GROMACS .gro file of C-alpha atoms in nm:
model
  385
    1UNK     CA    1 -14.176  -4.355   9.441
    2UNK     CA    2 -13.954  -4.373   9.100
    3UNK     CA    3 -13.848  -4.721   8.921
    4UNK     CA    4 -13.518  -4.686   9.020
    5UNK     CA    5 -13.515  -4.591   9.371
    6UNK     CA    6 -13.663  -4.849   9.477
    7UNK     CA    7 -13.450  -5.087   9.254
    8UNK     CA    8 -13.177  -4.893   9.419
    9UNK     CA    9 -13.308  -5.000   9.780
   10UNK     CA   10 -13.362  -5.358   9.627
   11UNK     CA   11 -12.997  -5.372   9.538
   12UNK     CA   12 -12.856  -5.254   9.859
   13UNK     CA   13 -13.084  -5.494  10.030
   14UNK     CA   14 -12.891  -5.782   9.839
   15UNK     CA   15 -12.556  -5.696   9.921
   16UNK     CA   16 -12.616  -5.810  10.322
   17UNK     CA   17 -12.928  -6.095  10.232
   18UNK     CA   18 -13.081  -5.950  10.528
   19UNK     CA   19 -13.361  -5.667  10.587
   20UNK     CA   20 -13.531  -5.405  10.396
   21UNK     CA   21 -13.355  -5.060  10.316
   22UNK     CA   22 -13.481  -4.736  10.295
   23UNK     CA   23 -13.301  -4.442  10.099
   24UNK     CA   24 -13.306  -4.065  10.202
   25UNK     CA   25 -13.111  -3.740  10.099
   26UNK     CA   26 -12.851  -3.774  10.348
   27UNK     CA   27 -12.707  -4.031  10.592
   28UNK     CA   28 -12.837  -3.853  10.938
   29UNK     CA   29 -13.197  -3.830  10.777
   30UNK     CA   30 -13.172  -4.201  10.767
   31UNK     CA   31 -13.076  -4.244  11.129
   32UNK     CA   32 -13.359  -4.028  11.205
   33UNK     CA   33 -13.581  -4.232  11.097
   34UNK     CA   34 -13.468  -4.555  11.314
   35UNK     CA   35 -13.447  -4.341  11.602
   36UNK     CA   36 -13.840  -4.227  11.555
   37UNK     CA   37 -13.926  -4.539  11.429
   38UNK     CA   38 -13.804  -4.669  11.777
   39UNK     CA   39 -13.985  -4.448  11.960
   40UNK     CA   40 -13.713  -4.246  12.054
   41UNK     CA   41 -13.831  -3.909  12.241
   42UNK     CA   42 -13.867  -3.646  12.505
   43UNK     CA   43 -13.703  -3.753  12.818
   44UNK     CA   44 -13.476  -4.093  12.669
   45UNK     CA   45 -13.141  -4.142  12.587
   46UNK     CA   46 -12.944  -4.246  12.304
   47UNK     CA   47 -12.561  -4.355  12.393
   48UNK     CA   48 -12.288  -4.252  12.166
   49UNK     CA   49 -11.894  -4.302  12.123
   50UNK     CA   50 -11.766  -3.950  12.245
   51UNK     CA   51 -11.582  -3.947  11.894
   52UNK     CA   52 -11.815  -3.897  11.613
   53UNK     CA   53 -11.974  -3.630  11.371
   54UNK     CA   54 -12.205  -3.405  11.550
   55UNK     CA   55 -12.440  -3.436  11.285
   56UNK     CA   56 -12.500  -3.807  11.406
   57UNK     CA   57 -12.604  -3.639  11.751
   58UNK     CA   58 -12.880  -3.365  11.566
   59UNK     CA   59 -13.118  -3.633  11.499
   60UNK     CA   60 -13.142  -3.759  11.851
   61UNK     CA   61 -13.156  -3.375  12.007
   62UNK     CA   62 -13.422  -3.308  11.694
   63UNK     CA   63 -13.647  -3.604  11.888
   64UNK     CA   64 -13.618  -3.443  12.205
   65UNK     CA   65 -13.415  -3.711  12.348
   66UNK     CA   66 -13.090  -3.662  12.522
   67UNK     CA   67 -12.712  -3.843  12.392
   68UNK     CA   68 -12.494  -3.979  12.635
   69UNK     CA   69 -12.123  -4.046  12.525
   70UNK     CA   70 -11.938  -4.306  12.584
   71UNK     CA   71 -11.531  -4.281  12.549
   72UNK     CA   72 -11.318  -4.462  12.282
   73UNK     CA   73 -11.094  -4.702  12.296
   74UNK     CA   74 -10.747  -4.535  12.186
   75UNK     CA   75 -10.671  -4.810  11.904
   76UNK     CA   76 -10.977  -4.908  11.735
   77UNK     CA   77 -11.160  -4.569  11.816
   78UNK     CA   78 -11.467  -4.732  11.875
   79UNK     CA   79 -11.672  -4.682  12.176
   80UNK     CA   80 -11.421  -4.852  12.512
   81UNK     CA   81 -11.717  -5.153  12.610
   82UNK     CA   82 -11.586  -5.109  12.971
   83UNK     CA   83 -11.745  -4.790  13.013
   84UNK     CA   84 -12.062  -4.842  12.873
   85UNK     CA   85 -12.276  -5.047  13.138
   86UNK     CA   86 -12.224  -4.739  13.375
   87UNK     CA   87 -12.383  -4.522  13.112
   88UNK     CA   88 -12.658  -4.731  13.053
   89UNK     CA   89 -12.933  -4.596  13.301
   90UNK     CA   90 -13.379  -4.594  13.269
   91UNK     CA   91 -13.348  -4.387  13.073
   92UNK     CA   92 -13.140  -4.526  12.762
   93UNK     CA   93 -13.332  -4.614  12.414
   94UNK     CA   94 -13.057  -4.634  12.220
   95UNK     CA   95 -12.688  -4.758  12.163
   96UNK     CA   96 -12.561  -4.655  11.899
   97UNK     CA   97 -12.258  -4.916  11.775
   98UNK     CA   98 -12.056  -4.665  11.541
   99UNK     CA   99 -11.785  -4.832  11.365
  100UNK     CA  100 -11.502  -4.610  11.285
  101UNK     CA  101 -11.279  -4.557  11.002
  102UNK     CA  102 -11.423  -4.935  10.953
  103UNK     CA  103 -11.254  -5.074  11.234
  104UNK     CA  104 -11.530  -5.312  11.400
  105UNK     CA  105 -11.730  -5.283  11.722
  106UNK     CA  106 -11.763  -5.600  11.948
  107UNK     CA  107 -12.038  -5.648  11.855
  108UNK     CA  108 -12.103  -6.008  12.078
  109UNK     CA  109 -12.022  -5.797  12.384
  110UNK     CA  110 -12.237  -5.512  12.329
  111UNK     CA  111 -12.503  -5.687  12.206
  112UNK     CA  112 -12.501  -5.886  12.544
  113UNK     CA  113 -12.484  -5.590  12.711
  114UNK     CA  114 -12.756  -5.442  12.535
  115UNK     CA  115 -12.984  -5.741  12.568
  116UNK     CA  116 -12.907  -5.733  12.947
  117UNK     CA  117 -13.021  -5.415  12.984
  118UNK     CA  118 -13.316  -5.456  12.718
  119UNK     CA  119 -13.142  -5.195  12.514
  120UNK     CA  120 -13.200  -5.129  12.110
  121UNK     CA  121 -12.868  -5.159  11.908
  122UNK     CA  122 -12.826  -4.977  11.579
  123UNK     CA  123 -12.519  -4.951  11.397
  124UNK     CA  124 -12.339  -4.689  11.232
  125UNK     CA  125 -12.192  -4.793  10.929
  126UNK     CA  126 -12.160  -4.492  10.781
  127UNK     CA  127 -11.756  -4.557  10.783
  128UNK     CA  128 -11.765  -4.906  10.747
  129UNK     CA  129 -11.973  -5.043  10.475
  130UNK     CA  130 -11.846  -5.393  10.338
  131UNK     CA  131 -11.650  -5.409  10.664
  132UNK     CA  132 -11.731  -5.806  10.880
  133UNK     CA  133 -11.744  -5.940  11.215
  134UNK     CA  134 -11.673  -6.296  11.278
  135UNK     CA  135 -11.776  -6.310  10.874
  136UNK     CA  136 -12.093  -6.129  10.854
  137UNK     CA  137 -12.126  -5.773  10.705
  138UNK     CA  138 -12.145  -5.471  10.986
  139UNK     CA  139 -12.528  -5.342  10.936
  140UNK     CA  140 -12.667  -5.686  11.007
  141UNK     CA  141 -12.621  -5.731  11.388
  142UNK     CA  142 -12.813  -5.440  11.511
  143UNK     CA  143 -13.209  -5.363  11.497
  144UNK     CA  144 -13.146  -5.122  11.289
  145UNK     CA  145 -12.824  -4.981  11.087
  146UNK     CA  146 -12.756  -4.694  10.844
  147UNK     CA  147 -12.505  -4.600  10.593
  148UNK     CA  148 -12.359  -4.273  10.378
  149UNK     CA  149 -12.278  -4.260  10.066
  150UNK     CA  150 -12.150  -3.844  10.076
  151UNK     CA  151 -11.877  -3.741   9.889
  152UNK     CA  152 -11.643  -3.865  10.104
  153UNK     CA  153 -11.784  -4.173  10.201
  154UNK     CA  154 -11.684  -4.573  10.097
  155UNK     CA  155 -11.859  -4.465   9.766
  156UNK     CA  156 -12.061  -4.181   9.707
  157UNK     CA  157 -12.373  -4.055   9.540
  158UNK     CA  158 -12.288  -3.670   9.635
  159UNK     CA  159 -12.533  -3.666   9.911
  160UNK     CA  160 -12.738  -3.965  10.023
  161UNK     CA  161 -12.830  -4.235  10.300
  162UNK     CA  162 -12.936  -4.559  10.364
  163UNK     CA  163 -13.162  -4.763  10.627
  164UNK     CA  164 -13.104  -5.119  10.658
  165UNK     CA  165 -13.369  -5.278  10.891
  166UNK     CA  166 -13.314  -5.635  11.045
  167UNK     CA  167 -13.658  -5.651  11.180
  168UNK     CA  168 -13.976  -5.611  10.980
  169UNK     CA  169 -14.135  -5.416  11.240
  170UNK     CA  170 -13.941  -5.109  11.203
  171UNK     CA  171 -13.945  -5.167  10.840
  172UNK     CA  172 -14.296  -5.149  10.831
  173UNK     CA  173 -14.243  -4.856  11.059
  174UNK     CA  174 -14.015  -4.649  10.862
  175UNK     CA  175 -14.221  -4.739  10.533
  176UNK     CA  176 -14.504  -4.571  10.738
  177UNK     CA  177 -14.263  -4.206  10.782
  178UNK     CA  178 -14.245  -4.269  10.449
  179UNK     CA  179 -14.581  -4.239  10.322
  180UNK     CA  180 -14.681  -3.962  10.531
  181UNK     CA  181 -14.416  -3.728  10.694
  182UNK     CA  182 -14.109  -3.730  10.405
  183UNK     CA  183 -14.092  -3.470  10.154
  184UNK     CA  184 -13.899  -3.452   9.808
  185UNK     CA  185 -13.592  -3.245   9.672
  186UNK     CA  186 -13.676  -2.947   9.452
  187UNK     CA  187 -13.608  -2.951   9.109
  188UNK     CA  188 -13.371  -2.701   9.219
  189UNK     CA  189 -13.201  -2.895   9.461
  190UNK     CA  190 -13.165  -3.191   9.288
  191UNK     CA  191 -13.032  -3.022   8.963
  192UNK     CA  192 -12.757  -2.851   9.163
  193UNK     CA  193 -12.647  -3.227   9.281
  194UNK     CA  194 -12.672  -3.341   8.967
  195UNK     CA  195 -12.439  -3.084   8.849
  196UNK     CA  196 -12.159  -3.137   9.115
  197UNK     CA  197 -12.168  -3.546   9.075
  198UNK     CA  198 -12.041  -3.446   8.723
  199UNK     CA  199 -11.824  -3.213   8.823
  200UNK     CA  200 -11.706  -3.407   9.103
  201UNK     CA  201 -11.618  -3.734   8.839
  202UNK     CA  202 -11.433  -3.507   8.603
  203UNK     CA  203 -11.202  -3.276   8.828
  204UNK     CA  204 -11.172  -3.459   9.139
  205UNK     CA  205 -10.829  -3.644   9.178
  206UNK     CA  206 -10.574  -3.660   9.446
  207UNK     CA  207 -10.397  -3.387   9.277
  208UNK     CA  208 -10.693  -3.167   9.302
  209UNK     CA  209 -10.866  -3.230   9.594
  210UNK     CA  210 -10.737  -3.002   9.875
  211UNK     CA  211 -10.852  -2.659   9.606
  212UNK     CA  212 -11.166  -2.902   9.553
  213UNK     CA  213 -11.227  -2.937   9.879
  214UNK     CA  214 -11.173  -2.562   9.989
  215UNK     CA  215 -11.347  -2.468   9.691
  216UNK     CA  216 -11.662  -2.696   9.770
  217UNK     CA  217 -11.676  -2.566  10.098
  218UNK     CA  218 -11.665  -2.182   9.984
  219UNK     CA  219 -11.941  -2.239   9.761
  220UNK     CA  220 -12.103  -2.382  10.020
  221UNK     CA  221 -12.095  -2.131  10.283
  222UNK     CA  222 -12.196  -1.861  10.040
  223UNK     CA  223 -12.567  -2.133   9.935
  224UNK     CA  224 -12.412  -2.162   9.536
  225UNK     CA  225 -12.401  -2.544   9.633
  226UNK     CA  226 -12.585  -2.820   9.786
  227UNK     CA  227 -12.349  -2.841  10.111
  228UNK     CA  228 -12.324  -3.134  10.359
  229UNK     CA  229 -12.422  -2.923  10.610
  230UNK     CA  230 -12.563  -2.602  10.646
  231UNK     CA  231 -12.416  -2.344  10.829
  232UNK     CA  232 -12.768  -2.335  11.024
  233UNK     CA  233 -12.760  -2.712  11.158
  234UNK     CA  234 -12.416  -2.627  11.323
  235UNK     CA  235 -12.577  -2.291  11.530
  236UNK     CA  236 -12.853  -2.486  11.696
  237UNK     CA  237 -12.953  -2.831  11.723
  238UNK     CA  238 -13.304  -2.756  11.610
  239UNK     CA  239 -13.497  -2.960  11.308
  240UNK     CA  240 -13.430  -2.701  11.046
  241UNK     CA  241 -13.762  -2.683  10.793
  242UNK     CA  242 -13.746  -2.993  10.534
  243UNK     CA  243 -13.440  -3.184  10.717
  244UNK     CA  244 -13.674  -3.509  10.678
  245UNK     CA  245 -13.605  -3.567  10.292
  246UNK     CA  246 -13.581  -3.825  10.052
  247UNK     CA  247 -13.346  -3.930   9.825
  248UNK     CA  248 -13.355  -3.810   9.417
  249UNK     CA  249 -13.377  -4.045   9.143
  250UNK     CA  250 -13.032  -3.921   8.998
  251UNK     CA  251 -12.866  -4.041   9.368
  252UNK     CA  252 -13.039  -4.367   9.342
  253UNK     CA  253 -12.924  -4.406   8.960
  254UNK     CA  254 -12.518  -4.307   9.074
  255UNK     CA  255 -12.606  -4.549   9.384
  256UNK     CA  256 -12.699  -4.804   9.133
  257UNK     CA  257 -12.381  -4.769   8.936
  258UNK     CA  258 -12.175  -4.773   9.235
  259UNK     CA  259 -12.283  -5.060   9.384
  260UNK     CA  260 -12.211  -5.246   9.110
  261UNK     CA  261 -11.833  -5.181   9.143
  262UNK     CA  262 -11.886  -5.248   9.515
  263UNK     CA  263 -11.626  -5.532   9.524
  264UNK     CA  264 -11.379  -5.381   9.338
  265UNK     CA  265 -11.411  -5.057   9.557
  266UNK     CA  266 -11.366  -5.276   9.860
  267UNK     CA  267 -11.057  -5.486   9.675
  268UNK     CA  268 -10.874  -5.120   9.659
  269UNK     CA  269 -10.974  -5.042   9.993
  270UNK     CA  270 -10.784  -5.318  10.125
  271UNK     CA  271 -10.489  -5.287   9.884
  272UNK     CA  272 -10.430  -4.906   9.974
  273UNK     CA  273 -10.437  -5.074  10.339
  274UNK     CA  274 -10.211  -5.319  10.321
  275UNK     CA  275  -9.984  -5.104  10.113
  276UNK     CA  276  -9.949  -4.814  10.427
  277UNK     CA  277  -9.945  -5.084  10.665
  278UNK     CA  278  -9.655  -5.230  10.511
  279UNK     CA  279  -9.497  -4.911  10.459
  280UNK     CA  280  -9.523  -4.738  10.756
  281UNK     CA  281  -9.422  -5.013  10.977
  282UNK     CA  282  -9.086  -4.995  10.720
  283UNK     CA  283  -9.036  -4.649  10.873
  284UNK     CA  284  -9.067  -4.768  11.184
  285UNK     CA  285  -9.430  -4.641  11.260
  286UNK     CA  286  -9.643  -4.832  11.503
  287UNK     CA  287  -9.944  -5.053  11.282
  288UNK     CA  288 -10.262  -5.137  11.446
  289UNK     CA  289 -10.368  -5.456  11.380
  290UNK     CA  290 -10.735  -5.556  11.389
  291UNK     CA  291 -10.884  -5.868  11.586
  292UNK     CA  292 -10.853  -6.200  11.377
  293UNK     CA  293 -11.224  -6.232  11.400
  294UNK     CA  294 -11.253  -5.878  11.195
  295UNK     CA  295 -11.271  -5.781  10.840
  296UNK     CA  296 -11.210  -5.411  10.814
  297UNK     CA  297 -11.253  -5.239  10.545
  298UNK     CA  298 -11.122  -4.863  10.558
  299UNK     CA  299 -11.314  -4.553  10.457
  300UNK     CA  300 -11.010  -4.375  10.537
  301UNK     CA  301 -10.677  -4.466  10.713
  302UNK     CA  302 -10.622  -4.328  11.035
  303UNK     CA  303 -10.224  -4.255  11.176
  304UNK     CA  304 -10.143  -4.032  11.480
  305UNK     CA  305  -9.882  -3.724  11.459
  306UNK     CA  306  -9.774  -3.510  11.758
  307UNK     CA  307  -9.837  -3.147  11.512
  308UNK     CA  308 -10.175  -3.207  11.395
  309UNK     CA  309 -10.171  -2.865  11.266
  310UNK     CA  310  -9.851  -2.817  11.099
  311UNK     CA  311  -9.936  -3.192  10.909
  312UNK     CA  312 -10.267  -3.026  10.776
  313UNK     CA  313 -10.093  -2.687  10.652
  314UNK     CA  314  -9.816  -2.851  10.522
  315UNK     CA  315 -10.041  -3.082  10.325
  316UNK     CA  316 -10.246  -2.832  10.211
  317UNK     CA  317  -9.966  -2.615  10.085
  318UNK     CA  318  -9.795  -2.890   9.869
  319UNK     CA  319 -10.087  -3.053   9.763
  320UNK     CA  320 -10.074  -3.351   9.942
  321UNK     CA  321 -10.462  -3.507  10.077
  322UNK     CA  322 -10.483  -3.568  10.429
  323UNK     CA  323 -10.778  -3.597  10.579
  324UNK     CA  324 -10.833  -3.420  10.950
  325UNK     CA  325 -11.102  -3.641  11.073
  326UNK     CA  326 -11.225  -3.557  11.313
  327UNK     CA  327 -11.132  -3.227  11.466
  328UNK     CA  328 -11.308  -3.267  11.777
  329UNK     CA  329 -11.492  -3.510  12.012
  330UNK     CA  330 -11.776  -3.393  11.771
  331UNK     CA  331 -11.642  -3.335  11.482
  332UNK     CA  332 -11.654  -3.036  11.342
  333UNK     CA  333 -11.845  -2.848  11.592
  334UNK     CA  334 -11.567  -2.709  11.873
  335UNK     CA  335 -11.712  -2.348  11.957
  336UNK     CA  336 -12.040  -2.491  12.044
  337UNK     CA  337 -12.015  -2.821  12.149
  338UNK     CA  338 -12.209  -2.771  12.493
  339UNK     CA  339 -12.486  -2.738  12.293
  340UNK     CA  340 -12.495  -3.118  12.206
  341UNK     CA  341 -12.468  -3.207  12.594
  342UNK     CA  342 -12.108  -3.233  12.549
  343UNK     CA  343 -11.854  -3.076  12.803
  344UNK     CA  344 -11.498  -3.097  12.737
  345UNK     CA  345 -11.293  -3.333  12.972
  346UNK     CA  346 -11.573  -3.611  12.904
  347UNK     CA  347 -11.383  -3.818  12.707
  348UNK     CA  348 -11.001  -3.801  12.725
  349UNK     CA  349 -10.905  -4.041  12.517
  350UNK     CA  350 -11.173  -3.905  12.190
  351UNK     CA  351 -11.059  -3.586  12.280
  352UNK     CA  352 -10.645  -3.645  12.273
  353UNK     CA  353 -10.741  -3.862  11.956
  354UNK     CA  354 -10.904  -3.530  11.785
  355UNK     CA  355 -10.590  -3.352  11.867
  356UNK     CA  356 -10.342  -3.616  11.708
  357UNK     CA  357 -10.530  -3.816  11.406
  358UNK     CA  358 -10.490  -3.742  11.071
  359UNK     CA  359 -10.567  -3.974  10.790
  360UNK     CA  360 -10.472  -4.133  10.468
  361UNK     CA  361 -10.676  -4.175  10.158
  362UNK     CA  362 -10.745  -4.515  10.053
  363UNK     CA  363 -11.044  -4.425   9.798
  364UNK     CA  364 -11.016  -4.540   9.430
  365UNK     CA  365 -10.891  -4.214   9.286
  366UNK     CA  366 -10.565  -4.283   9.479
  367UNK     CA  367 -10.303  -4.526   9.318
  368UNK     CA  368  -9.964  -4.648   9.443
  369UNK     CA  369  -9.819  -4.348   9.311
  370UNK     CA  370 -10.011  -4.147   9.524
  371UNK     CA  371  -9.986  -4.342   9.851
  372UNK     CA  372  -9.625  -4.316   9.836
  373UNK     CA  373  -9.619  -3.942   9.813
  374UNK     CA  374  -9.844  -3.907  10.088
  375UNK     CA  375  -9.613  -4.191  10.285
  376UNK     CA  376  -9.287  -3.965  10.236
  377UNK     CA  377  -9.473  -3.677  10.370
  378UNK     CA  378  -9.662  -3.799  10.669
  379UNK     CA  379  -9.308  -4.002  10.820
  380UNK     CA  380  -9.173  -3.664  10.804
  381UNK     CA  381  -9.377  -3.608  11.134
  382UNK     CA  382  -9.331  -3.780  11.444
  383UNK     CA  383  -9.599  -4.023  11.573
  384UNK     CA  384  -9.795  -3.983  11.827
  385UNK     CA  385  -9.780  -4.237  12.117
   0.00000   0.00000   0.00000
């Protein structure tokens, strides 16, 4: 493995003083790898909030194993802990503690659930990273947790993902799927991400990024890019050929970089935060206010509008970002969604929430400037109660 990957892994490691980590190409291929290092396989189940990205349920169907979801809390969006001990059956490997938008899970309750049960928790901090609980970071209560760092992610390396391990027998374990199942990035591949990192730093802005965004998903579609997800991973939930990959030495060098401006990415995080708190509640807008025992730190800001729709055109056509996280219970598969073991009418409350959340940026590209364009548009919809 190169010099700087594994400095890159070293690094991360440091920012929670706790475990090992271990870097792939994306953030799913890292959860796949807890999963199987767990044991996870034909015939278990792995427990899920019923309001997530369906590519955090392909890794568990790729292992054979079944996910069983678990409705949200309408507030936090997290999984609602009151539902979860009926879920839990013989069956269950798994729990997967996915904190959303970086709001925080209990995590003292569902770990004692868990542990009850002699369940595994792993967390989800794909949305949440620098985000505490009762003062320590998310990622260090679990087994197990792992982390994003795509493009739209709390900082990004264009693709990429992270496994931080809290016990040094799934380290060793993961090390182990390391050595002998993982395979590299082409040249190809790699030069490709390369190329849209720097493309990404010098034409990305707020001003930009709905055509970005349309544009990058285009490309995409048509295989001129390195996409986020290939069209094939949304037909079937079937390992596609070389989905177990590890990260480049370019993403670990951009990791590197970015993780050294880690606190002031999380300082802006928290300023764009306060700064739409304090404004919407001006207009009137109800403000959710996380537990005192809580340290959120938003990867993006979530609000509720009645038109879902006519926000996300109207945005689009006057240039204004708004994010549409998430679209459905599984976001963004709809058409297909029984596929994942999902039926509709599971979860109410993940489903109204896909129908009524839109959110703001809070990323470091956007200044005050921006946050009080995107504040005049968004009160000029009603909120949803």
């Amino acid at each position: 493995m190169k010099k700087n990957i594994r400095a890159y892994e070293s690094d991360f490691a440091d920012v929670f003083k706790a475990g090992d980590a271990f870097s792939f190409w994306k953030g799913r291929v890292a959860m796949y790898a807890i999963l199987k290092s767990l044991g996870v396989g034909e015939g278990d189940e792995v427990i899920l909030p019923g309001y997530t990205c369906v590519m955090d349920v392909t890794p568990v169907k790729y292992l054979g194993a079944a996910p069983v979801y678990v409705d949200i809390e309408p507030f936090t969006y997290n999984m609602n802990l009151d539902l979860l001990a009926d879920k839990i059956t013989e069956r269950t490997k798994v729990i997967v503690a996915q904190h959303t938008y970086g709001y925080l899970v209990d995590m003292d309750r569902l770990l004692e659930i868990a542990d009850r049960r002699g369940v595994f928790v792993i967390e989800d901090c794909c949305l949440a990273l620098g985000s505490k609980y009762r003062g320590k970071l998310a990622g260090t209560f679990g087994v197990a947790s792992y982390f994003s760092s795509q493009w739209n992610k709390p900082y990004t390396t264009g693709l990429g993902g992270m496994a931080l391990c809290n016990t040094p027998e799934i380290a060793s374990k993961i090390n182990q799927l390391r050595k002998t199942e993982i395979q590299g990035p082409s040249l190809k591949r790699v030069a490709m991400l390369t190329a849209q990192l720097m493309v990404y730093r010098a034409f990305v802005y707020p001003k930009t990024t709905v055509f970005a965004t349309n544009t990058f998903r285009w490309l995409s579609d048509k295989g001129l890019i390195v996409g986020s997800t290939t069209n094939r991973e949304l037909e079937i939930p079937v390992e596609p050929e070389g989905f177990f990959m590890a990260m480049s030495s370019p993403q670990a060098f951009a990791g590197r970089k970015q993780l050294r401006k880690l606190d002031r990415i999380i300082q802006h995080r928290k300023k764009m935060t306060k700064f739409y708190d304090e404004m919407l509640a001006q207009r009137g807008w109800r403000i959710i206010q996380p537990p005192d025992h809580t340290d959120p730190v938003f990867v993006r800001y979530p609000v509720r509008v009645k038109d879902k729709d006519a926000a996300l055109k109207a945005a689009e056509k006057n240039g204004i970002e708004l994010g549409s996280w998430f679209i459905s219970p599984l976001h963004n598969q709809i058409e297909k969604i029984e596929m994942y073991d999902y039926k509709w009418g599971l979860c109410p409350q993940a489903e109204k929430a896909a129908r009524e959340v839109v959110n703001l940026p809070v990323h470091p590209r956007v200044n005050l400037a921006n946050a009080r364009k995107v504040i005049d548009f968004i009160c000029k919809f009603e909120q949803a109660k």
